[in-house]
Amino acid sequence: MVQWWRGRPFQPKEKVTEPRTPGAWVVTIRSVPLRYDELRRVVESTGEARVYFGEALAYLHGEAVALLRVEATGFGWVEALQTWWRQAQKRDGIPFDVRFYVRDREFVGSFQRDRVEDLVARLRERAPRVGGVPVAQ
C-alpha cells in the first residue's frame, strides 16, 4: 500500500477569501474568461495589488466573465493593466473590455469608456477600504 503523505497528516493550504491588508482599497474586475490568467498576472505584477479571490469562469446575468477581487495599496497596477489590455487587443485582434466595480456590483468604469486617470480617481474615491482605515498618502 502506498502512503502518499509519508506519515504526515495532510495540511491543506489556507484559503483566503477576504481582503486582509489594513487600509487597502477593494476592487472587483470583470473581463472575458479567456484572459483570466493574464489578468491575474498583470494585476499582481507591480506588487501594489493582490487578487484575494478569483474565478476564471463565472456567470453573471447570463454573461460568462472572469472575476477577480483585488485588494490594492496603490493604483500603479491599473496603468500596467491598461498597457497590457491595449497590447492584447492589437496582438489578437479581438476586442474585449476590462470593467471595474466596487462593492461587487457598482460599476465604476472600463478601459473602453474611460481614461486611466479618471478611472483611478473614481476608484480612490468610491472603493471601500479594508477595516475602513484610510492610508496616509
XYZ file of C-alpha atoms in Angstrom:
137
model
C 0.000 0.000 0.000
C 1.315 3.439 -0.959
C 1.425 6.133 1.679
C 1.123 9.413 -0.158
C 1.754 11.591 2.849
C 4.724 9.621 4.214
C 3.432 9.514 7.770
C 2.468 13.174 7.943
C -1.148 14.303 8.100
C -2.488 16.270 5.160
C -2.173 20.037 5.664
C -4.401 21.948 3.257
C -3.348 25.413 2.139
C -5.074 28.245 3.895
C -7.759 29.725 1.660
C -8.014 33.483 1.600
C -11.490 34.662 0.651
C -11.402 38.129 2.121
C -9.004 41.075 1.961
C -6.502 41.320 4.800
C -4.268 44.344 4.243
C -5.441 47.158 6.550
C -6.373 50.289 4.625
C -6.274 48.606 1.194
C -8.853 49.510 -1.433
C -11.134 46.660 -2.507
C -11.961 46.497 -6.229
C -13.691 43.913 -8.427
C -12.555 43.358 -12.016
C -14.613 41.614 -14.691
C -13.429 40.660 -18.153
C -13.542 37.777 -20.628
C -12.776 34.281 -19.236
C -10.066 33.649 -21.839
C -7.877 36.343 -20.253
C -8.128 35.261 -16.582
C -4.542 34.038 -16.087
C -3.018 37.041 -17.843
C -5.237 39.478 -15.926
C -4.213 37.966 -12.605
C -0.524 38.023 -13.501
C -0.606 41.680 -14.612
C -2.623 42.861 -11.582
C -0.127 41.270 -9.177
C 2.978 42.231 -11.202
C 3.540 45.671 -9.631
C 3.328 44.495 -6.023
C 0.658 47.103 -5.224
C -2.275 44.719 -5.581
C -3.172 41.156 -4.651
C -6.000 39.026 -6.018
C -7.638 37.576 -2.909
C -10.403 35.829 -4.846
C -10.551 34.848 -8.476
C -12.873 32.827 -10.624
C -11.878 32.011 -14.190
C -15.457 31.387 -15.296
C -18.466 32.915 -13.581
C -21.932 33.555 -14.969
C -23.414 36.906 -14.019
C -26.751 37.887 -15.523
C -26.260 35.319 -18.292
C -22.807 36.599 -19.229
C -19.648 34.499 -18.896
C -16.953 36.565 -17.157
C -13.618 36.202 -15.432
C -13.962 37.628 -11.941
C -11.114 38.987 -9.817
C -11.466 40.597 -6.414
C -8.433 42.716 -5.652
C -7.040 44.439 -2.585
C -4.751 47.293 -3.588
C -2.411 49.543 -1.631
C -1.844 51.738 -4.697
C -3.075 52.099 -8.264
C 0.032 51.714 -10.436
C -1.285 48.311 -11.464
C -4.244 49.928 -13.290
C -1.891 51.627 -15.756
C 0.069 48.383 -16.218
C -3.217 46.569 -16.816
C -4.308 49.094 -19.434
C -0.968 48.803 -21.236
C -1.380 45.015 -21.329
C -5.026 45.392 -22.464
C -4.027 47.561 -25.440
C -1.249 45.159 -26.441
C -3.542 42.118 -26.142
C -6.165 43.706 -28.379
C -3.597 44.610 -31.037
C -1.896 41.218 -30.800
C -5.041 39.098 -31.087
C -7.346 41.418 -32.993
C -10.240 40.509 -30.694
C -11.855 43.425 -28.866
C -12.686 42.922 -25.202
C -13.118 45.157 -22.201
C -11.902 45.230 -18.604
C -14.579 46.602 -16.268
C -14.124 47.832 -12.698
C -16.671 47.593 -9.893
C -16.805 48.450 -6.200
C -18.857 46.543 -3.648
C -19.008 43.796 -6.312
C -21.891 45.394 -8.243
C -21.428 49.160 -8.509
C -19.937 49.929 -11.915
C -17.067 52.425 -11.768
C -15.654 52.373 -15.273
C -13.907 50.438 -18.010
C -10.908 50.784 -20.277
C -13.063 51.229 -23.394
C -15.033 54.133 -21.907
C -12.607 55.932 -19.575
C -9.122 57.388 -19.344
C -6.870 55.741 -16.750
C -6.525 58.946 -14.702
C -10.307 59.335 -14.411
C -10.760 55.667 -13.583
C -8.118 55.759 -10.834
C -9.634 58.933 -9.355
C -13.073 57.293 -9.167
C -11.629 54.097 -7.671
C -9.802 56.086 -4.968
C -12.977 57.995 -4.182
C -15.550 55.193 -4.274
C -13.752 51.936 -3.422
C -14.233 50.711 0.144
C -11.188 50.259 2.376
C -10.284 47.202 4.413
C -11.209 47.976 8.000
C -12.363 51.433 6.950
C -8.928 52.798 7.887
C -7.574 55.410 5.435
C -3.965 55.066 4.343
C -1.704 58.145 4.542
C -0.792 59.267 1.025
